[in-house]
Amino acid sequence: MKIFREVDVAEIEDMAAGGAVLGTGGGGDPYIGKLMAQQAIRKFGKVKLVRTEDLPDDALVVPVCMMGAPTVMTEKLPQGDELVNAFVALEKLLGRKIDAVLCGEAGGVNSMTPFVVAAATGLPLVDGDGMGRAFPELQMETFALAGVSATPMVLCDDKGNTVTFETVSNRWTERLARAATVEMGGSALLAFYSMSGAKAKECVVRGTLTLCESIGRTLREAKANHGEPVKALASLLQAHNMFEGRIVDIERRTVGGFARGKVILNGTDDWKGHEMSIDFQNEFLLAMRDGEVVVTTPDLISLVDAETGLAVTTDSLRYGQRLVCLAYPCNPMWRTPQGIEVAGPRYFKYDVDYQPLAAAE
């Protein structure tokens, strides 16, 4: 398998920051994810990256990620062994050697979890993921859109418990695994959606990890050069600046293994006199400006710090923060009828139709 580059501790800094932006409020705390990945690389060595197109068709590829409410992940830190335990358990269940690791979703933690497994096992890591962003539920994967089954799946917790799932559908995988995750303390780590290299070429969102690094580097260099990080980020992502303001109210609760709620901002500068509200279920799903819906899932909604451009996750929203709302188009696979059915606004019980957001010029 052709390795196109290696990732060391230094690169993880940018990748974690970029993953948090693509995480659209979810996917876990980037600081926790960064520490997990850096610790694994220091212990086991650099991680080898492979491009999706260079995977052998008969390779066995397995994604990994963390499941649960971001509010819980921040307080209930993973030990690191849980991911490798889930991965090894699934390998035994499948009865053959796994050839490559894959990222389940972008996010501050979930962009980093595959680095932990890749470093510990010495296996290559695919430069891609199953969303191009983060979504709250397990069936919301491009892998699922391509007909890949989430099971057999292995779920592990910090206590050493391991649960194996064989389900009749990916939706049932989400329901049962979510219930188990709640019982495991609100967060768990898993290996799922095993697939061939040929299938991965069909359904992986390509270049996600490289994009994460580009986002982090763009923000870091803009700050170092006394530039404008938010403008640099918007240019890189072809994102629209939808709003700028301060948080005046937050409704947030942990329910059924999700962080659910709404954040309200009052406008500043050019947006003074206007208001934006953003609903979230782990991730930001729907943004309304002055009572009008302006962007919905599956397009990406990111809240970033107005000064640094760094992403603010749903669990770290605080009264008085000055934030910028950026919105940008999702991967085309989510704009298909099947993609909209799985992750569009009506799936989340919003009485609005999905209106595709064009890329900013």
Coordinates of C-alpha atoms in Angstrom, one line a residue:
M1 CA 0.0 0.0 0.0
K2 CA 1.5 3.3 -1.1
I3 CA 2.2 5.7 1.8
F4 CA 2.1 9.4 0.7
R5 CA 3.2 11.0 4.0
E6 CA 3.8 10.6 7.7
V7 CA 2.2 12.6 10.5
D8 CA 4.1 13.5 13.6
V9 CA 3.2 15.3 16.8
A10 CA 3.6 18.8 15.3
E11 CA 1.1 18.3 12.5
I12 CA -1.6 17.1 15.0
E13 CA -1.8 20.6 16.4
D14 CA -3.2 21.9 13.1
M15 CA -5.3 18.9 12.3
A16 CA -7.1 19.0 15.6
A17 CA -8.0 22.7 15.2
G18 CA -9.2 22.0 11.6
G19 CA -11.2 19.0 12.7
A20 CA -13.1 21.1 15.3
V21 CA -14.1 23.6 12.5
L22 CA -15.5 20.8 10.3
G23 CA -17.1 19.2 13.4
T24 CA -19.8 21.9 13.2
G25 CA -20.0 22.2 17.0
G26 CA -19.7 18.4 17.7
G27 CA -17.2 15.7 17.3
G28 CA -15.6 16.4 20.7
D29 CA -13.2 18.8 22.3
P30 CA -10.1 19.5 20.0
Y31 CA -7.8 19.8 23.0
I32 CA -8.7 16.3 24.3
G33 CA -8.4 14.9 20.8
K34 CA -5.0 16.5 20.2
L35 CA -3.6 15.2 23.5
M36 CA -4.8 11.6 22.8
A37 CA -3.2 11.6 19.3
Q38 CA 0.0 13.2 20.4
Q39 CA 0.4 10.8 23.3
A40 CA -0.1 7.8 21.0
I41 CA 2.4 9.1 18.4
R42 CA 5.0 9.8 21.1
K43 CA 4.6 6.3 22.4
F44 CA 4.3 4.3 19.2
G45 CA 5.7 6.5 16.4
K46 CA 4.5 8.5 13.4
V47 CA 1.3 7.7 11.6
K48 CA 1.4 6.7 7.9
L49 CA -1.3 8.3 5.7
V50 CA -2.6 6.7 2.5
R51 CA -4.9 8.2 -0.1
T52 CA -8.3 6.5 -0.7
E53 CA -7.4 5.8 -4.3
D54 CA -4.3 3.9 -3.3
L55 CA -6.1 1.3 -1.2
P56 CA -6.0 -2.2 -2.7
D57 CA -9.5 -3.3 -3.7
D58 CA -9.3 -6.3 -1.4
A59 CA -8.0 -4.4 1.6
L60 CA -10.1 -4.5 4.8
V61 CA -10.7 -1.0 6.1
V62 CA -12.3 -0.2 9.5
P63 CA -13.4 3.2 10.8
V64 CA -13.2 4.2 14.4
C65 CA -14.8 7.0 16.5
M66 CA -16.1 8.1 19.8
M67 CA -19.9 8.1 20.5
G68 CA -21.8 10.2 23.0
A69 CA -22.6 13.7 24.2
P70 CA -19.7 16.2 23.8
T71 CA -20.7 17.6 27.3
V72 CA -19.9 14.2 28.8
M73 CA -16.7 13.6 26.7
T74 CA -15.2 16.7 28.2
E75 CA -15.6 15.4 31.8
K76 CA -15.2 11.7 31.2
L77 CA -11.8 11.5 29.4
P78 CA -11.0 8.3 27.5
Q79 CA -8.0 6.3 28.6
G80 CA -7.0 5.6 25.0
D81 CA -6.9 1.8 25.3
E82 CA -10.7 1.6 24.6
L83 CA -10.3 2.5 20.9
V84 CA -7.6 -0.1 20.4
N85 CA -9.6 -2.7 22.4
A86 CA -12.6 -2.1 20.1
F87 CA -10.5 -2.3 17.0
V88 CA -8.8 -5.6 18.0
A89 CA -12.1 -7.1 19.1
L90 CA -13.6 -6.4 15.8
E91 CA -10.6 -7.8 14.0
K92 CA -11.1 -11.1 15.9
L93 CA -14.8 -11.0 15.1
L94 CA -14.2 -10.5 11.4
G95 CA -11.6 -13.3 11.3
R96 CA -9.0 -11.6 9.3
K97 CA -6.3 -8.9 9.6
I98 CA -7.5 -5.3 9.2
D99 CA -5.3 -3.5 6.6
A100 CA -6.1 0.2 7.2
V101 CA -7.8 2.6 9.7
L102 CA -10.4 5.2 8.7
C103 CA -11.9 8.2 10.4
G104 CA -15.6 7.9 11.1
E105 CA -16.3 11.7 11.2
A106 CA -14.5 15.0 11.4
G107 CA -14.4 16.7 14.8
G108 CA -12.1 17.8 17.5
V109 CA -11.9 14.3 19.0
N110 CA -13.2 12.1 16.2
S111 CA -10.6 13.4 13.7
M112 CA -8.0 12.3 16.2
T113 CA -9.3 8.9 17.4
P114 CA -8.0 7.1 14.3
F115 CA -4.5 8.4 14.9
V116 CA -4.5 6.7 18.2
V117 CA -5.4 3.3 16.7
A118 CA -3.1 3.8 13.7
A119 CA -0.1 4.7 15.9
A120 CA -0.8 1.8 18.3
T121 CA -1.3 -0.8 15.6
G122 CA 1.2 0.5 13.0
L123 CA -1.5 0.4 10.4
P124 CA -1.9 3.1 7.7
L125 CA -4.6 5.7 8.1
V126 CA -6.8 6.7 5.2
D127 CA -6.9 10.4 4.4
G128 CA -10.7 10.7 4.5
D129 CA -13.8 10.1 6.6
G130 CA -17.5 9.2 6.4
M131 CA -19.1 12.6 6.6
G132 CA -16.9 15.5 5.6
R133 CA -18.2 17.0 8.9
A134 CA -19.8 15.6 12.1
F135 CA -23.3 14.4 12.5
P136 CA -25.1 13.2 15.7
E137 CA -26.1 9.7 14.7
L138 CA -24.3 6.5 13.5
Q139 CA -26.4 5.9 10.4
M140 CA -25.4 9.4 9.1
E141 CA -22.4 8.1 7.2
T142 CA -21.6 8.2 3.5
F143 CA -20.7 4.5 4.1
A144 CA -24.3 3.9 4.9
L145 CA -25.5 5.8 1.8
A146 CA -23.4 3.3 -0.2
G147 CA -25.0 0.3 1.4
V148 CA -22.3 -0.6 3.9
S149 CA -23.6 -2.1 7.2
A150 CA -22.5 -0.6 10.5
T151 CA -22.3 -4.0 12.0
P152 CA -20.6 -6.1 13.1
M153 CA -19.7 -3.3 15.5
V154 CA -17.8 -3.3 18.8
L155 CA -18.4 -0.7 21.5
C156 CA -16.0 -0.3 24.4
D157 CA -16.0 1.9 27.6
D158 CA -13.4 3.1 30.1
K159 CA -14.3 0.3 32.5
G160 CA -13.3 -2.5 30.2
N161 CA -16.8 -3.5 29.0
T162 CA -17.1 -4.6 25.4
V163 CA -20.4 -4.9 23.5
T164 CA -20.8 -6.5 20.1
F165 CA -23.7 -5.6 17.8
E166 CA -25.3 -7.4 14.9
T167 CA -28.4 -5.4 13.8
V168 CA -31.0 -5.5 11.0
S169 CA -30.3 -2.0 9.9
N170 CA -27.9 0.9 10.5
R171 CA -30.8 2.9 12.2
W172 CA -31.2 0.0 14.7
T173 CA -27.4 0.1 15.3
E174 CA -27.8 3.8 16.3
R175 CA -30.7 3.1 18.6
L176 CA -29.1 0.1 20.4
A177 CA -25.6 1.6 20.6
R178 CA -26.9 4.9 21.9
A179 CA -28.8 3.1 24.7
A180 CA -25.6 1.2 25.6
T181 CA -23.6 4.4 25.5
V182 CA -25.9 6.0 28.0
E183 CA -25.5 3.0 30.3
M184 CA -21.7 3.2 29.8
G185 CA -21.7 6.7 31.3
G186 CA -22.6 8.8 28.3
S187 CA -19.6 8.2 26.0
A188 CA -18.0 5.1 24.5
L189 CA -15.6 4.2 21.7
L190 CA -16.3 2.0 18.7
A191 CA -15.1 0.3 15.6
F192 CA -17.7 -0.2 12.9
Y193 CA -18.6 -0.1 9.1
S194 CA -15.9 -2.5 8.0
M195 CA -15.5 -2.4 4.2
S196 CA -13.3 -3.4 1.3
G197 CA -10.9 -1.0 -0.3
A198 CA -13.1 -1.1 -3.4
K199 CA -16.1 0.0 -1.4
A200 CA -14.1 2.7 0.4
K201 CA -13.2 4.2 -3.0
E202 CA -16.9 4.5 -3.7
C203 CA -18.0 6.2 -0.5
V204 CA -15.2 7.8 1.5
V205 CA -15.2 11.6 1.7
R206 CA -11.6 12.1 0.4
G207 CA -8.9 14.3 1.8
T208 CA -10.6 15.2 5.1
L209 CA -7.5 14.9 7.3
T210 CA -5.4 17.0 4.8
L211 CA -8.2 19.6 4.8
C212 CA -8.2 19.6 8.6
E213 CA -4.5 20.4 8.6
S214 CA -5.0 23.1 6.0
I215 CA -7.7 24.8 8.1
G216 CA -5.5 24.7 11.3
R217 CA -2.4 26.0 9.4
T218 CA -4.5 28.8 7.8
L219 CA -5.7 30.0 11.2
R220 CA -2.2 29.7 12.8
E221 CA -0.5 31.5 10.0
A222 CA -3.1 34.3 9.9
K223 CA -2.6 34.9 13.6
A224 CA 1.2 34.8 13.4
N225 CA 1.1 37.3 10.5
H226 CA -1.3 39.6 12.3
G227 CA -3.9 38.9 9.7
E228 CA -7.6 38.2 9.9
P229 CA -8.1 34.5 10.8
V230 CA -11.8 34.4 10.2
K231 CA -11.5 36.0 6.7
A232 CA -8.7 33.6 5.9
L233 CA -10.8 30.6 7.0
A234 CA -13.8 31.8 5.1
S235 CA -11.8 32.1 2.0
L236 CA -10.3 28.6 2.3
L237 CA -13.7 27.0 2.8
Q238 CA -15.6 29.2 0.4
A239 CA -17.8 29.9 3.4
H240 CA -20.4 32.6 3.9
N241 CA -20.2 35.0 6.9
M242 CA -23.8 34.6 8.1
F243 CA -23.5 36.6 11.3
E244 CA -21.3 38.1 14.0
G245 CA -22.5 38.7 17.5
R246 CA -22.3 37.9 21.2
I247 CA -24.0 35.0 23.0
V248 CA -26.9 36.3 25.0
D249 CA -28.7 33.0 25.9
I250 CA -27.9 29.3 25.8
E251 CA -30.3 26.4 26.3
R252 CA -28.3 23.2 26.7
R253 CA -29.2 19.8 28.2
T254 CA -27.9 16.2 27.9
V255 CA -30.7 14.0 26.8
G256 CA -30.6 10.4 25.5
G257 CA -26.9 10.5 24.8
F258 CA -27.0 13.9 23.0
A259 CA -26.2 17.5 23.9
R260 CA -29.4 19.3 22.7
G261 CA -30.2 22.9 22.8
K262 CA -30.1 26.4 21.2
V263 CA -27.8 29.4 21.3
I264 CA -28.9 33.0 20.7
L265 CA -26.6 35.8 19.6
N266 CA -27.2 39.5 19.3
G267 CA -25.4 41.2 16.4
T268 CA -22.4 43.4 16.7
D269 CA -20.7 45.7 14.1
D270 CA -22.4 45.2 10.7
W271 CA -25.0 42.9 12.3
K272 CA -26.0 45.3 15.1
G273 CA -29.8 45.2 15.7
H274 CA -30.1 41.7 14.3
E275 CA -30.4 38.3 16.1
M276 CA -29.4 34.8 15.2
S277 CA -30.5 31.5 16.9
I278 CA -28.8 28.2 16.1
D279 CA -30.3 24.8 17.1
F280 CA -28.0 21.9 17.9
Q281 CA -28.0 18.2 18.6
N282 CA -24.3 17.7 19.3
E283 CA -23.8 19.5 16.0
F284 CA -25.3 22.8 14.8
L285 CA -28.3 21.9 12.6
L286 CA -30.3 24.9 11.8
A287 CA -29.6 28.7 11.8
M288 CA -32.2 31.4 11.9
R289 CA -31.5 35.1 11.4
D290 CA -34.2 37.5 12.5
G291 CA -36.6 34.6 12.6
E292 CA -35.9 33.4 9.1
V293 CA -34.1 30.1 8.3
V294 CA -30.9 30.8 6.5
V295 CA -29.0 27.5 6.5
T296 CA -29.7 23.9 7.6
T297 CA -28.1 20.5 7.8
P298 CA -26.5 18.8 5.9
D299 CA -24.7 22.0 4.9
L300 CA -22.1 23.0 7.5
I301 CA -22.6 25.6 10.2
S302 CA -19.5 26.5 12.2
L303 CA -19.3 29.0 15.1
V304 CA -15.8 30.4 15.4
D305 CA -14.1 32.9 17.8
A306 CA -14.3 36.4 16.2
E307 CA -10.6 37.0 17.0
T308 CA -8.8 33.7 16.5
G309 CA -11.2 31.8 14.1
L310 CA -10.9 28.8 16.3
A311 CA -14.1 26.6 16.4
V312 CA -16.3 26.8 19.5
T313 CA -18.1 23.5 20.2
T314 CA -21.6 23.2 21.5
D315 CA -20.4 22.1 25.0
S316 CA -18.0 25.1 25.3
L317 CA -20.6 27.9 24.4
R318 CA -20.6 30.6 27.1
Y319 CA -22.5 33.7 27.7
G320 CA -20.8 36.8 26.2
Q321 CA -18.6 35.0 23.7
R322 CA -18.1 37.0 20.5
L323 CA -18.5 34.6 17.6
V324 CA -18.8 34.5 13.8
C325 CA -21.2 32.1 12.1
L326 CA -19.8 30.6 9.0
A327 CA -21.8 28.4 6.6
Y328 CA -20.5 26.3 3.7
P329 CA -21.7 23.5 1.4
C330 CA -21.6 19.9 2.4
N331 CA -20.2 17.0 0.3
P332 CA -22.3 16.3 -2.8
M333 CA -23.2 12.8 -1.5
W334 CA -25.4 14.5 1.2
R335 CA -27.3 16.4 -1.4
T336 CA -28.8 13.3 -3.0
P337 CA -32.4 12.4 -2.1
Q338 CA -31.0 9.6 0.1
G339 CA -28.6 11.9 1.8
I340 CA -31.2 14.6 2.5
E341 CA -33.6 11.9 3.9
V342 CA -30.9 10.7 6.3
A343 CA -29.5 14.0 7.4
G344 CA -31.7 16.8 6.1
P345 CA -33.8 19.2 8.3
R346 CA -36.9 17.1 8.2
Y347 CA -35.2 14.1 9.7
F348 CA -34.6 16.3 12.8
K349 CA -38.3 17.3 12.9
Y350 CA -37.8 20.8 11.4
D351 CA -40.7 21.8 9.2
V352 CA -38.5 23.2 6.4
D353 CA -37.2 21.8 3.2
Y354 CA -33.4 21.7 2.6
Q355 CA -32.2 24.6 0.4
P356 CA -28.7 23.9 -0.9
L357 CA -26.2 26.6 0.1
A358 CA -23.9 27.8 -2.8
A359 CA -20.2 28.2 -2.2
A360 CA -19.1 31.7 -1.5
E361 CA -17.1 33.3 -4.2

